[in-house]
Every structure is written in C-alpha cells, then in structure tokens.
Coordinates of C-alpha atoms in Angstrom, one line a residue:
Chain L
M1 CA -42.6 9.3 -35.8
K2 CA -39.3 7.8 -36.9
K3 CA -39.4 5.6 -39.9
D4 CA -37.0 3.2 -41.5
L5 CA -34.7 4.7 -44.0
N6 CA -32.7 3.0 -46.7
L7 CA -30.4 5.4 -48.6
T8 CA -28.0 4.6 -51.3
V9 CA -25.4 6.8 -52.9
Q10 CA -23.5 5.0 -55.6
N11 CA -20.1 6.2 -56.8
V12 CA -19.3 9.3 -54.8
S13 CA -18.4 11.9 -57.3
K14 CA -15.3 14.1 -57.7
I15 CA -13.0 11.7 -55.9
E16 CA -10.3 9.3 -57.2
G17 CA -11.8 5.8 -57.6
H18 CA -15.1 4.4 -56.3
A19 CA -16.6 3.9 -52.8
S20 CA -19.9 3.4 -50.9
V21 CA -21.1 4.2 -47.4
G22 CA -23.6 2.4 -45.3
V23 CA -25.1 4.3 -42.3
K24 CA -27.4 2.6 -39.7
V25 CA -29.6 4.8 -37.6
K26 CA -31.6 3.4 -34.6
K27 CA -34.0 5.6 -32.6
G28 CA -32.3 8.7 -33.8
K29 CA -28.8 7.5 -33.0
V30 CA -26.3 6.7 -35.7
E31 CA -25.1 3.3 -34.7
E32 CA -22.9 2.2 -37.6
V33 CA -21.1 3.7 -40.5
H34 CA -19.4 1.5 -43.1
I35 CA -17.2 2.9 -45.8
M36 CA -16.9 0.3 -48.5
F37 CA -13.9 0.5 -50.8
T38 CA -15.2 -2.1 -53.2
E39 CA -12.7 -1.6 -56.0
N40 CA -12.0 -5.0 -57.4
K41 CA -8.7 -6.2 -56.2
R42 CA -5.9 -6.2 -58.6
F43 CA -3.4 -8.0 -56.3
F44 CA -0.4 -5.8 -56.8
T45 CA 1.3 -7.1 -53.6
E46 CA 1.0 -10.6 -54.8
A47 CA 2.3 -9.7 -58.2
M48 CA 5.4 -8.2 -56.6
R49 CA 6.6 -11.7 -55.9
G50 CA 9.2 -13.0 -58.4
Q51 CA 9.7 -9.6 -60.0
N52 CA 13.2 -8.3 -60.5
Y53 CA 13.7 -5.3 -58.3
R54 CA 14.3 -3.0 -61.3
S55 CA 10.8 -3.5 -62.6
L56 CA 9.0 -2.9 -59.3
P57 CA 8.8 0.9 -59.4
Q58 CA 7.1 0.8 -62.8
S59 CA 4.9 -2.1 -61.9
T60 CA 3.5 -0.6 -58.6
A61 CA 3.1 2.8 -60.3
R62 CA 0.1 1.1 -61.9
I63 CA -1.7 0.8 -58.5
C64 CA -2.9 4.3 -59.0
G65 CA -2.9 6.8 -61.9
T66 CA -3.1 9.9 -59.7
C67 CA -0.5 8.8 -57.1
S68 CA 1.6 7.0 -59.6
L69 CA 4.7 9.0 -58.9
A70 CA 4.4 8.4 -55.1
H71 CA 4.3 4.7 -55.7
T72 CA 7.4 4.9 -58.0
I73 CA 9.4 6.9 -55.4
G74 CA 8.1 4.8 -52.5
A75 CA 9.1 1.5 -54.1
I76 CA 12.5 3.0 -55.1
K77 CA 13.1 4.2 -51.5
A78 CA 12.3 0.7 -50.0
L79 CA 14.6 -1.0 -52.6
E80 CA 17.4 1.4 -52.1
N81 CA 17.2 0.7 -48.4
A82 CA 17.1 -3.1 -49.1
L83 CA 20.2 -2.8 -51.3
G84 CA 22.1 -0.5 -49.0
L85 CA 22.2 2.3 -51.6
K86 CA 22.6 5.9 -50.5
P87 CA 21.3 8.1 -53.3
S88 CA 23.4 11.2 -54.2
K89 CA 22.4 14.7 -53.3
Q90 CA 21.3 15.2 -57.0
T91 CA 19.2 12.0 -57.1
T92 CA 17.6 13.1 -53.8
A93 CA 16.9 16.5 -55.2
L94 CA 15.3 15.0 -58.4
K95 CA 13.1 12.8 -56.1
H96 CA 12.0 15.9 -54.2
L97 CA 11.2 17.7 -57.5
T98 CA 9.3 14.7 -58.7
M99 CA 7.2 14.6 -55.5
N100 CA 6.7 18.4 -55.6
G101 CA 5.4 18.2 -59.2
L102 CA 2.9 15.5 -58.1
M103 CA 1.7 17.5 -55.1
I104 CA 1.1 20.7 -57.2
R105 CA -0.8 18.8 -59.9
D106 CA -2.8 16.5 -57.6
H107 CA -3.7 19.1 -54.9
A108 CA -4.8 21.6 -57.6
L109 CA -7.0 18.9 -59.3
H110 CA -8.7 18.3 -55.9
L111 CA -8.9 21.8 -54.7
Y112 CA -10.3 23.4 -57.9
L113 CA -12.0 20.6 -59.9
F114 CA -13.3 18.4 -57.1
G115 CA -13.7 20.7 -54.0
M116 CA -14.4 24.2 -55.4
P117 CA -17.9 23.3 -56.9
D118 CA -19.0 22.6 -53.3
I119 CA -18.0 26.2 -52.3
F120 CA -19.9 27.7 -55.2
N121 CA -22.9 25.4 -54.8
K122 CA -22.4 24.1 -58.3
D123 CA -22.4 20.5 -59.5
S124 CA -19.2 20.8 -61.4
V125 CA -16.6 23.2 -62.8
M126 CA -18.4 22.9 -66.1
D127 CA -21.2 25.0 -64.5
F128 CA -18.9 27.8 -63.4
T129 CA -19.7 31.3 -64.5
G130 CA -18.3 34.8 -63.9
V131 CA -15.3 35.0 -61.6
E132 CA -15.6 31.2 -60.9
R133 CA -14.3 30.8 -64.4
E134 CA -11.2 32.8 -63.4
Y135 CA -10.5 30.3 -60.7
L136 CA -10.8 27.6 -63.3
K137 CA -8.2 29.3 -65.5
D138 CA -5.9 29.4 -62.5
A139 CA -6.5 25.8 -61.8
F140 CA -5.4 24.8 -65.3
A141 CA -2.3 27.0 -65.1
I142 CA -1.3 25.5 -61.7
K143 CA -2.0 21.9 -62.8
R144 CA -0.1 22.5 -66.0
A145 CA 2.9 23.8 -64.0
G146 CA 2.9 20.7 -61.8
N147 CA 2.5 18.4 -64.8
N148 CA 5.4 20.1 -66.6
L149 CA 7.6 19.9 -63.5
S150 CA 7.0 16.1 -63.3
T151 CA 7.4 15.7 -67.0
I152 CA 10.7 17.5 -67.2
I153 CA 12.2 15.9 -64.0
A154 CA 10.7 12.4 -64.1
G155 CA 9.7 12.0 -67.8
A156 CA 5.9 12.0 -67.3
A157 CA 3.3 13.0 -64.8
V158 CA 1.9 9.5 -64.8
H159 CA 4.0 6.3 -64.7
A160 CA 7.3 8.3 -65.1
P161 CA 10.2 6.6 -66.9
F162 CA 13.2 8.4 -65.5
P163 CA 13.4 7.5 -61.8
H164 CA 15.1 4.2 -61.1
V165 CA 16.6 2.4 -58.1
G166 CA 19.6 4.6 -57.1
Y167 CA 19.5 7.1 -60.0
F168 CA 17.6 9.0 -62.6
S169 CA 18.2 7.8 -66.2
Q170 CA 17.8 11.4 -67.5
V171 CA 18.4 14.8 -66.0
P172 CA 16.7 18.0 -66.9
K173 CA 18.1 20.3 -69.6
K174 CA 19.1 23.9 -68.8
K175 CA 16.6 25.5 -71.2
D176 CA 13.8 23.3 -69.7
I177 CA 14.8 24.3 -66.2
A178 CA 14.7 28.0 -67.1
A179 CA 11.2 27.7 -68.6
L180 CA 10.1 25.7 -65.6
K181 CA 11.3 28.3 -63.1
K182 CA 9.5 31.0 -65.1
E183 CA 6.3 29.0 -65.1
L184 CA 6.4 28.2 -61.4
K185 CA 7.0 31.8 -60.5
A186 CA 4.1 32.9 -62.6
V187 CA 1.6 30.4 -61.1
R188 CA 2.7 31.0 -57.5
K189 CA 0.6 34.2 -57.3
K190 CA -2.4 32.4 -58.7
V191 CA -2.7 30.1 -55.7
F192 CA -3.5 32.8 -53.2
P193 CA -7.1 33.7 -54.4
M194 CA -7.9 30.0 -53.9
L195 CA -6.4 30.0 -50.4
D196 CA -8.5 33.1 -49.6
L197 CA -11.6 31.2 -50.7
Y198 CA -10.9 28.1 -48.6
V199 CA -9.9 30.1 -45.5
K200 CA -13.2 32.1 -45.7
Y201 CA -15.5 29.2 -46.7
E202 CA -15.6 27.5 -43.3
R203 CA -17.1 24.1 -42.7
D204 CA -16.9 22.4 -39.3
Y205 CA -15.8 18.8 -39.3
T206 CA -14.0 19.1 -36.0
R207 CA -13.3 16.0 -34.0
N208 CA -10.4 15.0 -31.9
T209 CA -8.2 12.5 -33.5
Q210 CA -4.5 11.6 -33.9
F211 CA -2.5 13.1 -36.8
T212 CA 0.5 11.3 -38.1
A213 CA 3.1 12.4 -40.6
L214 CA 6.8 12.5 -41.5
C215 CA 8.5 15.1 -39.3
G216 CA 11.8 16.6 -38.1
V217 CA 13.5 17.8 -41.2
K218 CA 14.0 21.4 -42.5
P219 CA 12.8 22.3 -45.0
F220 CA 9.8 19.9 -44.6
N221 CA 9.7 17.5 -47.5
F222 CA 7.8 14.3 -48.5
L223 CA 10.7 11.9 -48.3
E224 CA 12.5 12.3 -45.1
G225 CA 12.0 12.4 -41.3
N226 CA 10.7 10.2 -38.5
I227 CA 7.1 9.4 -38.1
R228 CA 5.6 11.7 -35.5
S229 CA 2.0 11.8 -34.1
S230 CA 0.1 14.7 -32.6
N231 CA 0.3 13.0 -29.2
G232 CA 4.1 13.6 -29.3
K233 CA 5.1 10.0 -30.1
E234 CA 7.9 9.7 -32.6
I235 CA 9.2 6.5 -34.3
M236 CA 11.7 5.5 -37.0
Q237 CA 10.3 4.8 -40.4
D238 CA 11.5 1.2 -40.2
N239 CA 9.4 0.5 -37.2
Y240 CA 6.1 1.9 -38.6
L241 CA 4.5 -1.5 -39.3
E242 CA 5.1 -2.7 -35.7
H243 CA 2.8 0.1 -34.5
L244 CA 0.0 -0.5 -37.1
E245 CA -2.9 -2.9 -36.3
K246 CA -5.0 -4.2 -39.1
V247 CA -8.7 -3.4 -38.7
V248 CA -10.6 -5.9 -40.8
L249 CA -13.6 -4.3 -42.4
P250 CA -15.6 -7.3 -43.8
Y251 CA -17.7 -5.0 -46.0
S252 CA -14.7 -3.3 -47.7
Q253 CA -12.2 -4.6 -50.1
A254 CA -9.5 -2.6 -48.3
I255 CA -8.1 -3.2 -44.9
G256 CA -8.3 -0.4 -42.4
Y257 CA -5.5 0.5 -39.8
A258 CA -5.2 1.7 -36.3
Y259 CA -2.0 3.3 -35.0
D260 CA -1.1 2.0 -31.5
G261 CA -4.7 1.1 -31.1
E262 CA -6.1 4.5 -32.1
T263 CA -7.7 5.8 -35.3
Y264 CA -5.6 8.4 -36.9
M265 CA -5.5 10.7 -39.9
V266 CA -2.6 11.0 -42.4
G267 CA -2.4 13.6 -45.3
A268 CA -1.9 17.3 -45.8
L269 CA -3.7 18.3 -42.6
A270 CA -1.5 16.0 -40.5
R271 CA 1.6 17.3 -42.3
L272 CA 0.7 20.9 -41.7
N273 CA -0.3 20.3 -38.1
L274 CA 3.1 18.8 -37.4
N275 CA 5.4 20.7 -39.7
K276 CA 4.2 24.3 -40.1
E277 CA 7.4 25.6 -38.5
A278 CA 9.5 23.5 -41.0
L279 CA 8.1 25.2 -44.1
L280 CA 10.4 27.5 -46.1
P281 CA 10.7 31.1 -44.8
E282 CA 9.1 32.6 -47.9
T283 CA 6.2 30.1 -47.7
K284 CA 5.7 31.0 -44.1
K285 CA 5.8 34.7 -44.8
D286 CA 3.3 34.7 -47.6
C287 CA 1.0 32.1 -46.0
K288 CA 1.1 33.7 -42.6
K289 CA -2.7 34.4 -42.4
Y290 CA -3.6 30.8 -43.5
L291 CA -1.1 29.1 -41.3
K292 CA -2.8 30.6 -38.2
V293 CA -5.4 28.0 -38.7
F294 CA -3.0 25.2 -37.8
P295 CA -2.8 23.0 -35.8
S296 CA -6.5 22.1 -36.5
N297 CA -8.8 19.2 -35.7
N298 CA -11.2 20.3 -38.5
I299 CA -10.8 17.9 -41.4
F300 CA -12.1 20.6 -43.8
H301 CA -8.8 22.3 -43.2
N302 CA -7.2 19.5 -45.1
N303 CA -8.1 21.6 -48.2
L304 CA -6.3 24.7 -46.9
A305 CA -3.3 22.5 -45.9
Q306 CA -3.1 21.2 -49.5
G307 CA -3.2 24.8 -50.9
I308 CA -0.3 25.8 -48.6
E309 CA 1.6 22.8 -49.7
I310 CA 1.3 23.9 -53.3
I311 CA 3.1 27.2 -52.4
H312 CA 5.7 25.2 -50.4
C313 CA 6.3 22.8 -53.3
I314 CA 6.8 25.8 -55.7
D315 CA 9.2 27.5 -53.3
H316 CA 11.1 24.3 -52.6
S317 CA 11.3 23.5 -56.3
L318 CA 12.6 27.0 -57.2
K319 CA 15.4 26.4 -54.7
L320 CA 16.3 22.9 -56.0
L321 CA 16.2 24.0 -59.6
T322 CA 19.2 26.3 -59.0
M323 CA 21.6 23.3 -58.7
P324 CA 23.6 22.1 -61.7
F325 CA 22.5 18.7 -62.9
K326 CA 24.9 16.1 -64.3
K327 CA 24.2 12.8 -66.0
E328 CA 23.7 9.9 -63.5
E329 CA 24.9 6.3 -63.7
E330 CA 23.2 3.2 -62.3
P331 CA 25.0 2.3 -59.1
K332 CA 26.6 -1.0 -58.6
I333 CA 24.9 -3.3 -56.2
K334 CA 27.0 -5.2 -53.6
E335 CA 24.5 -7.5 -52.0
M336 CA 21.0 -8.4 -53.1
K337 CA 19.5 -10.4 -50.3
K338 CA 18.0 -7.9 -47.9
V339 CA 14.9 -6.3 -46.5
G340 CA 14.1 -2.6 -47.0
V341 CA 11.4 -0.3 -45.8
G342 CA 10.5 3.0 -47.5
V343 CA 8.0 5.4 -46.1
I344 CA 7.1 8.6 -47.9
E345 CA 4.4 11.2 -47.9
A346 CA 2.1 10.6 -50.9
P347 CA -0.4 13.4 -51.6
R348 CA -2.9 11.8 -49.2
G349 CA -0.4 10.8 -46.5
L350 CA 2.0 8.2 -45.4
L351 CA 2.7 5.5 -48.0
Y352 CA 4.6 2.4 -46.7
Y353 CA 6.6 0.0 -48.8
K354 CA 8.5 -3.0 -47.6
T355 CA 10.4 -5.3 -49.9
E356 CA 12.4 -8.5 -49.3
L357 CA 14.9 -9.6 -52.0
N358 CA 16.6 -12.9 -52.7
E359 CA 20.2 -13.3 -54.1
E360 CA 19.0 -12.8 -57.7
G361 CA 17.4 -9.5 -56.9
E362 CA 13.9 -10.9 -57.1
I363 CA 11.2 -9.8 -54.7
V364 CA 10.4 -12.6 -52.3
R365 CA 7.6 -10.8 -50.6
G366 CA 6.5 -7.3 -50.1
N367 CA 3.9 -5.1 -48.4
I368 CA 2.3 -1.8 -49.3
I369 CA 0.1 0.3 -47.1
T370 CA -1.6 3.3 -48.7
P371 CA -2.8 6.5 -47.0
S372 CA -6.5 6.2 -47.8
Q373 CA -6.5 2.7 -46.2
Q374 CA -5.1 4.3 -43.1
N375 CA -7.8 7.1 -43.1
Q376 CA -10.7 4.7 -43.6
V377 CA -11.6 4.2 -40.0
N378 CA -11.2 7.9 -39.2
M379 CA -13.5 8.8 -42.1
E380 CA -16.1 6.5 -40.7
K381 CA -16.0 8.2 -37.3
D382 CA -16.2 11.6 -38.9
I383 CA -19.2 10.6 -41.0
K384 CA -20.9 9.2 -37.9
Q385 CA -20.5 12.5 -36.1
L386 CA -21.7 14.5 -39.2
V387 CA -24.8 12.4 -39.8
Q388 CA -25.6 12.5 -36.0
K389 CA -25.4 16.3 -36.1
L390 CA -27.7 16.5 -39.1
I391 CA -30.2 14.2 -37.6
D392 CA -30.1 16.1 -34.3
K393 CA -30.8 19.3 -36.2
G394 CA -33.9 17.6 -37.6
E395 CA -32.6 17.1 -41.1
K396 CA -34.9 14.6 -42.9
D397 CA -34.0 15.1 -46.5
E398 CA -32.0 12.1 -47.5
E399 CA -30.5 13.8 -50.4
V400 CA -29.1 16.6 -48.2
I401 CA -27.5 13.9 -46.0
R402 CA -26.0 12.2 -49.0
V403 CA -24.6 15.5 -50.3
E404 CA -23.1 16.4 -46.9
I405 CA -21.5 13.0 -46.6
E406 CA -20.0 13.4 -50.0
K407 CA -18.6 16.8 -49.1
L408 CA -17.0 15.4 -46.0
I409 CA -15.4 12.5 -47.9
R410 CA -14.1 15.0 -50.5
A411 CA -12.4 17.0 -47.7
Y412 CA -10.2 13.9 -47.2
D413 CA -9.5 13.8 -50.9
P414 CA -9.4 10.0 -50.7
C415 CA -7.8 7.8 -53.3
I416 CA -9.7 4.6 -53.6
S417 CA -7.8 3.4 -56.6
C418 CA -4.8 3.2 -54.2
A419 CA -6.8 1.7 -51.3
T420 CA -8.5 -0.5 -53.7
H421 CA -12.0 1.1 -56.1
F422 CA -16.2 2.0 -55.5
L423 CA -19.3 4.5 -52.8
K424 CA -22.8 3.5 -52.0
L425 CA -24.6 5.1 -49.0
K426 CA -27.2 3.1 -47.1
I427 CA -28.9 4.7 -44.2
E428 CA -31.1 2.4 -42.2
E429 CA -33.3 4.0 -39.5
V430 CA -34.9 1.7 -37.0
E431 CA -37.6 3.0 -34.7
Chain S
M1 CA -19.7 36.0 -50.9
H2 CA -17.3 38.7 -49.7
C3 CA -14.1 37.1 -51.0
V4 CA -15.7 36.5 -54.4
R5 CA -16.6 40.2 -54.7
K6 CA -13.1 41.1 -53.7
E7 CA -11.8 38.7 -56.3
Y8 CA -13.7 40.4 -59.1
K9 CA -12.1 43.7 -58.0
R10 CA -8.6 42.2 -57.7
R11 CA -8.9 40.8 -61.2
G12 CA -10.4 44.0 -62.6
L13 CA -13.4 42.2 -63.8
N14 CA -16.9 43.4 -64.6
K15 CA -19.4 41.0 -63.0
E16 CA -22.1 41.4 -65.6
K17 CA -19.7 40.9 -68.4
M18 CA -18.2 37.9 -66.7
K19 CA -21.7 36.3 -66.3
K20 CA -22.2 36.5 -70.0
S21 CA -18.8 35.2 -70.9
K22 CA -19.6 31.5 -70.6
T23 CA -22.6 31.5 -72.9
S24 CA -21.4 34.0 -75.4
V25 CA -20.8 31.3 -78.0
A26 CA -23.9 29.2 -78.3
P27 CA -23.2 25.8 -79.8
K28 CA -25.5 24.4 -82.4
K29 CA -24.9 20.8 -81.7
K30 CA -22.7 19.1 -79.1
L31 CA -21.2 15.6 -78.8
N32 CA -22.8 13.9 -75.8
I33 CA -20.0 11.9 -74.1
G34 CA -19.7 9.7 -71.0
W35 CA -16.4 8.8 -69.3
F36 CA -16.4 5.6 -67.3
S37 CA -13.9 3.5 -65.4
F38 CA -13.8 0.0 -64.2
S39 CA -10.9 -2.0 -62.7
C40 CA -7.8 0.0 -63.3
C41 CA -5.6 2.7 -61.9
E42 CA -7.5 5.5 -63.7
D43 CA -4.3 6.8 -65.2
S44 CA -6.1 7.7 -68.5
T45 CA -8.7 9.6 -66.5
I46 CA -5.8 11.6 -65.0
V47 CA -4.4 12.2 -68.5
F48 CA -7.9 13.4 -69.6
T49 CA -8.1 15.9 -66.7
E50 CA -4.7 17.1 -67.7
L51 CA -5.8 17.6 -71.3
L52 CA -8.5 19.9 -69.9
N53 CA -5.7 22.3 -69.0
D54 CA -5.3 23.2 -72.7
H55 CA -8.6 22.1 -74.3
F56 CA -11.4 22.9 -71.8
E57 CA -12.5 26.1 -73.4
E58 CA -12.5 24.6 -76.9
W59 CA -14.3 21.4 -75.8
E60 CA -17.0 22.9 -73.7
K61 CA -18.3 24.6 -76.9
I62 CA -18.6 21.3 -78.8
I63 CA -18.8 18.6 -76.1
N64 CA -21.5 17.9 -73.5
F65 CA -19.9 16.0 -70.6
Q66 CA -23.1 14.1 -69.9
H67 CA -21.7 11.4 -67.6
M68 CA -18.4 12.0 -65.9
R69 CA -18.4 11.0 -62.2
V70 CA -14.9 12.2 -61.7
L71 CA -16.0 15.8 -62.4
K72 CA -19.8 15.9 -61.6
R73 CA -22.5 14.4 -59.4
N74 CA -25.5 14.6 -61.7
N75 CA -24.9 12.2 -64.5
S76 CA -27.1 10.8 -67.1
L77 CA -26.5 7.6 -69.2
K78 CA -29.3 8.2 -71.7
N79 CA -28.6 8.7 -75.4
L80 CA -24.8 9.1 -75.2
D81 CA -23.1 9.6 -78.5
V82 CA -19.8 8.2 -77.3
A83 CA -18.9 6.3 -74.1
F84 CA -15.2 6.3 -73.3
V85 CA -14.5 3.3 -71.1
E86 CA -11.3 2.8 -69.1
G87 CA -10.4 -0.4 -67.2
A88 CA -11.0 -4.1 -67.3
I89 CA -14.1 -6.1 -66.2
A90 CA -13.6 -7.9 -63.0
S91 CA -17.1 -9.1 -61.9
T92 CA -20.5 -10.0 -63.3
E93 CA -21.8 -6.7 -61.8
Q94 CA -19.3 -4.7 -63.8
E95 CA -20.2 -6.7 -66.9
K96 CA -23.8 -5.7 -66.4
E97 CA -22.9 -2.0 -66.0
L98 CA -20.8 -2.1 -69.1
K99 CA -23.7 -3.7 -71.1
E100 CA -26.0 -0.9 -69.8
I101 CA -23.5 1.7 -71.0
R102 CA -23.3 -0.1 -74.4
K103 CA -27.1 0.0 -74.7
N104 CA -27.1 3.7 -74.2
C105 CA -24.3 4.9 -76.5
K106 CA -23.9 5.0 -80.2
K107 CA -20.1 4.4 -80.0
L108 CA -18.0 2.7 -77.3
I109 CA -14.3 3.5 -77.2
A110 CA -12.0 1.4 -75.1
I111 CA -9.5 3.7 -73.3
G112 CA -6.0 2.4 -72.3
S113 CA -4.4 -0.9 -71.8
C114 CA -6.7 -2.5 -69.2
A115 CA -9.8 -1.8 -71.4
L116 CA -8.1 -3.0 -74.6
C117 CA -6.0 -5.9 -73.2
G118 CA -7.2 -6.6 -69.7
L119 CA -3.7 -5.8 -68.4
P120 CA -2.1 -4.9 -66.1
S121 CA -5.2 -5.0 -63.9
G122 CA -5.9 -8.6 -64.8
Q123 CA -2.3 -9.7 -64.0
R124 CA -3.6 -12.6 -61.9
K125 CA -4.0 -14.6 -65.1
N126 CA -0.2 -14.9 -65.1
F127 CA 0.1 -15.9 -61.4
S128 CA 1.7 -19.2 -60.4
K129 CA -0.3 -21.9 -58.6
E130 CA 1.1 -20.8 -55.3
Q131 CA 0.0 -17.2 -55.9
W132 CA -3.4 -18.4 -56.9
T133 CA -3.8 -20.3 -53.6
E134 CA -3.2 -17.0 -51.9
I135 CA -5.7 -14.9 -53.8
E136 CA -8.5 -17.5 -54.4
P137 CA -10.4 -16.9 -51.1
L138 CA -10.5 -13.2 -51.9
I139 CA -11.7 -13.8 -55.5
K140 CA -14.5 -15.9 -54.1
K141 CA -15.4 -13.6 -51.2
F142 CA -15.7 -10.6 -53.3
K143 CA -17.4 -12.5 -56.2
Q144 CA -14.8 -11.6 -58.8
K145 CA -14.3 -13.3 -62.1
K146 CA -11.4 -15.7 -62.2
N147 CA -9.8 -13.7 -64.9
M148 CA -10.5 -10.1 -65.8
K149 CA -11.9 -9.4 -69.2
Q150 CA -11.0 -6.8 -71.8
L151 CA -14.0 -4.8 -72.9
D152 CA -14.5 -6.5 -76.3
Q153 CA -14.9 -9.9 -74.5
C154 CA -18.1 -8.5 -73.0
V155 CA -19.6 -6.0 -75.5
K156 CA -19.1 -4.6 -79.0
V157 CA -16.2 -2.1 -79.0
D158 CA -16.1 0.5 -81.8
G159 CA -12.5 1.7 -81.3
G160 CA -9.7 2.1 -78.9
V161 CA -7.1 4.5 -77.6
P162 CA -4.0 2.5 -76.6
G163 CA -1.4 3.2 -73.9
C164 CA -0.8 2.8 -70.2
P165 CA -1.9 5.5 -69.8
M166 CA -3.4 6.5 -73.1
T167 CA -1.2 9.1 -74.8
E168 CA -2.6 12.6 -75.2
A169 CA -1.9 12.6 -79.0
A170 CA -3.8 9.3 -79.5
F171 CA -6.8 10.5 -77.6
L172 CA -6.9 13.8 -79.5
K173 CA -6.7 12.0 -82.8
A174 CA -9.5 9.7 -81.8
L175 CA -11.7 12.6 -80.6
E176 CA -11.0 14.5 -83.8
S177 CA -12.2 11.6 -85.9
I178 CA -15.3 11.1 -83.8
L179 CA -16.2 14.8 -84.0
K180 CA -15.9 14.6 -87.7
E181 CA -18.0 11.4 -87.9
F182 CA -20.8 13.2 -85.8
N183 CA -20.4 16.3 -88.0
I184 CA -19.5 18.5 -85.0
K185 CA -17.3 21.5 -85.6

C-alpha cells in the first residue's frame, strides 16, 4: 500500500550556497519537483544603479565568492562593449588567463572535494584513506596552481584587484611567469588519474535536453564566440536575452529561464558537447579516450567535461604565458551614454551582463543572468526522472532517495550564491 | 574498484601501508569546529578551502571539522568549541539558526565583512526611496528583514576575522590564538 511521504533535506551538502527540493509523488508517479533557491536576496542588480562604471566589476564580484572572477570579467566585457572599447591582444590574453585560473581552481574544488566522496562512498574528503588520500594531494596541488595563476595574473583568486574596464592595472612579472609555467606543467599529469576515475565510475542521468554554450572560436575559450545550441541554432551574444523567457518559480528566490521555449543546460557539459573539436591539439591528443564520451546527454558527464577543461585551461595558459607583457594604461573613453552586453562562460555556464550608462558614466540600469538560474528548470526535470526511476525500482528508503538527489544536483555543480542561496527536500506521496 | 587498484600500482603504493597512513598520528585532543554561512557570497569559505591546500594535513591532526556543510553531509551542532560564521542575517529564520549555533558553541567568531559589518550583503540599507520601492515587494514576499544585521546585533560574538574576503593571514592568526586558548597543539 502506498503511503504519504514527507521528506526534507535541508542544505544540500558539498555545493556552493544553499538550496532545497520539494518532490510530490501521487499514486507512484512523480508529479512535481520544486528546486528552491532560497538564498536571501542581496539585490545586486538594483545596487548597480547609480554606480560609476569603474566600480561595477568589483561590486558585482561580491555576488559570488567562487565565481567572483567570472563576474568581474563579465561586467568588464559588458562595460567595454557599452563604451566602445576594444581591449588589446595583451588585455584579452590576461582575461583568458584569469578565467583559466578560475576554471582550474573551481573545477578541482568540485571534482575532488565535492564529487569524489560520492565515488568512494565516503561522506567527505576528511574520511579518505589509502589511495584516496593521494587524489586529495593531487586536488590541493591543482587547486593551488589555479589559485596561483589567478593571483599572479589578476591579483587574487577571489575579488581580484587588477582587471579593470579596458586594461589590467598590473601585469605579471617574468620570474612569476616562469614559476607559474613550471607549476602548471607539474600539475597537468596529476589531472589524468582523476579523469580515469570519473570515466570509469559511470552514473546514468541521461535525458534529452538542449545544450547551449559559446562556440565557434579556436582554440575554444570562455570569452568569445556566438551562442550555439545542440539543435544547431546560433545567435549573436547581443541577442541572447531576446531568446530567453523568464520562468517564474514562486517557491524559489531565483527566476528560472527557458531558451526559445525549451529547457536547456549550460556549463562544462554543454561546452564540451559543442566545442570538443575546438580544444587545443595537445589537449585533444592526451584526452582522446575521455573525449569519446562527448557529445553526451548524461548530466554525470558534466564532471568529466570539467576535468578535461582543467587540461585545456593548463594547455591554453602555457601558450598564453609565452607572450611578453608590458604595462597597460587606462584607455580614454570617448562616449559614455551607451548600452553594452557581455556574455562569458563562467565555470557553470553562460553568464549574461547588460549595462546601460548615462553621460556621467553611471549605471542607469543593468541585468545579470547567472548559469545556475538557467539550469534550474532542467535540474527539476532531471530530478523528476531520477526519483521516478527509483520509485519504479521499488526504492522505499527515503534517505537513499535524498542521497541520490543530492548526487544528481552535485553533478550540475550548481552555484546558488550566484543564483541567489539555500536545499530542502520534501517528498509527498499521495495514494 | 579496478581503476583504484591500478592507481595504487601507478603511484607505487602499498595498499596496507596507505590504509594506516591516515591514522598513524593519533591526536590526544582536537578542536571541534563548525563553519556556517548566512547571507553572503561565501568568499571566505572559498578562502578557507584554499587554505586547505597547504594546511589540511596539519589541521586534521588537531581539528575536528564537526559541522561543515560545504565539505560533508553528516554534520553535528552539539558541543562545538568554535563556530566560524560567515554572512549577514537577513531573516528571522536565520536569526533563529544563529542563536541555535550560539547555544552550541563555546566561542563564536564572525568571519568576513558581512558577518562583522552587514555589508556588502546588506547594501539595501543605502538604497534610495526609488530603489526601495522596487525591492520592497520581494522583501515582504520572502519574509526578509528590512535591513540585514551583522552578527553581534543578534548574538554575543567573541571575535572576528575581517576582510572581504577574510585574509588568509588574519584567519591563521585567529586560529593560532584559539588553539592556544583551548590548549591544543
């Protein structure tokens, strides 16, 4: 006999920020899944108004500690477009390096410290023993390298002081670049055992959906390209908002989105599905056996895609660090009053910034759409499918269902601080 | 697991020896800590996870990470020596949670600018009337406080690590002093 169930998981662990999930089951059929991003609103979009454009990249960096550098670079890109600035080759390279440092550190944090305990059936890395401890040593070495890359290029791994609209206020020193290159080369080989682990530990979260990412540049990077979807549709960055529809989720403090009326996924899996041919030759060569997996509709492969991106970021950075760096000057602005859009790939996917300036260079209004907001509706559909499968298999243990939902959510590596902050799970079964 | 076995071989490790490696130094007494976050960007949490790169092995011998949602699922609030709390307080529910943490810890340390000063998370207190008109319906809908509170406006705070995010050096100094106070070496 089916009975009423009321399950709650508070604060999904090993993710950035806080969230809850509500699942309603009626006569053995999952009817409703609600992901609630209940982070208390901090009103950053409202706070943009009246700010001088120079302060915006530092201000919106505070939306999220982990994606801080993406917010800085996203805001700068939108403002540069608004001000008609074309950053130099060197400034662009420094931005790429900043993003690469962020990806290495952030992906490693997720893959080792958040995701790997699921593989070893441990609660946390603090319970690791034996060879698991060796992976942990690798994790710290890789994270440290990403952190050092960001610190040397951008001034810090969190809320970086060097990147500004149109220029970097400091450029890396020769001796730091030499040390950095050595460190990146040393950690590159440490990534592969982790890739082996993720490619062999298979979980099936397959469901057909749309994947959307920046595309069309070689080598693939996180700043350039048009927005392409797995259905073949391609649009300019400036037009992205026109294709997005708000999905109001009354139970969540974040707004969800549909892309041309369909749910979609952004992030490393989308990027790899659409860009695997645009990776650097050395990345493609050494990641050949892992790249076979893509394109994939299995959200679990988001982990593998992140791991491959670590290799790509190391290889891309080693190339960029061969260029000579000269001191940069703040560019002169000709006209303030304009609108600019900046779309970049944050670790978790497309990050959209739009800024409108007045003659004094103050923000009149702005808009920010974060990746985890865009993935929210897709995550709900995946959880619905997962819970249905578990119920169909006769799973009755509420704790097992909770744990499995958390694992699925972790595969997305969501950032709820960005989307907003909080996860409870409520399962209601009605006879 | 096949790849794990291969990994032992690749790294030239002895499985039995490795198993013992974690528990080889048995601690006499550990500092029971909790790490909590409220309304903020969790930048200091990220700084903490970066500090683990260099301090994990040293800390696991002297610190019991008893409540740390960012790293583990099974957490306990009971009998904490120290609660490190990041973020500002935005709702009555959060204030209740903070008071519960306070009841269960000997020392409560405010981490970062939002916990110490309520800013930048509580930036709405500087909003114009026009901006307030825009946000007020959301404040009411999600039952938030009109203005966010810094921690010491809600509970007794024993110390703080400033910065946005906290600086690594300031945290290490605070931790060193706490370890000394609790007589943990």
